C-alpha angles and dihedrals in degrees: 000000000000122000124209110234121208124181107215121195119220118230125208088235089061090074125097129209090279093060099250135098109288115246093239092054090064088069088060090051090052090048093051091051093045093051090048090050099044104034114023092041097042112144122265132017108288092358116167090216113137090352095109092071139263137217132215112240098178143003125197118185132181114192108212105172137001115261115213126200119273136150096250117087122243121237121241113197117195133188139159122258101172139020122186131170094278108012143041135201120223120197123203144190120198103203156132123234093279105016133065114204101174138013115194146157135206130198108216125193119199108233134204103220094192094052092036093226142098117274137200124267109258124234090249092051092047091051091051093046092049089065087066098039117131111253098220118096098241097044095232100117107143096339092141101247114176092243093066113110099243110090134180112281113239 
């Protein structure tokens, strides 16, 4: 399974009063990585894949460790854990080489902006997404479920 790698810079304004990245800012990091994955890396030259729009149906985030400001970017790894007829689930880890700060997942629904309604995933989109599909049978690899052994450091 391939993972999409996104290098995300930290901004001074991302910090909260406690000196670490605010919990709500992590959603922006996930969005930046997801847009890079789904739109800039869409399959084919001039492909319309994912260009018609999409909406987020659900976010799930587990905060594992505080992330403090520094000049080096943080890495956001993304992969697909589920594809259905009209939605997909993207899992993420926001991390450094030896430290995971956040595990998360997002359910994304492709959307037809003209018709103002959800649409089905196209064959081209499905083919592209399958390159990033989790290899385990139940699709839960690294999705950040609360029962995983990493827990937030006190």
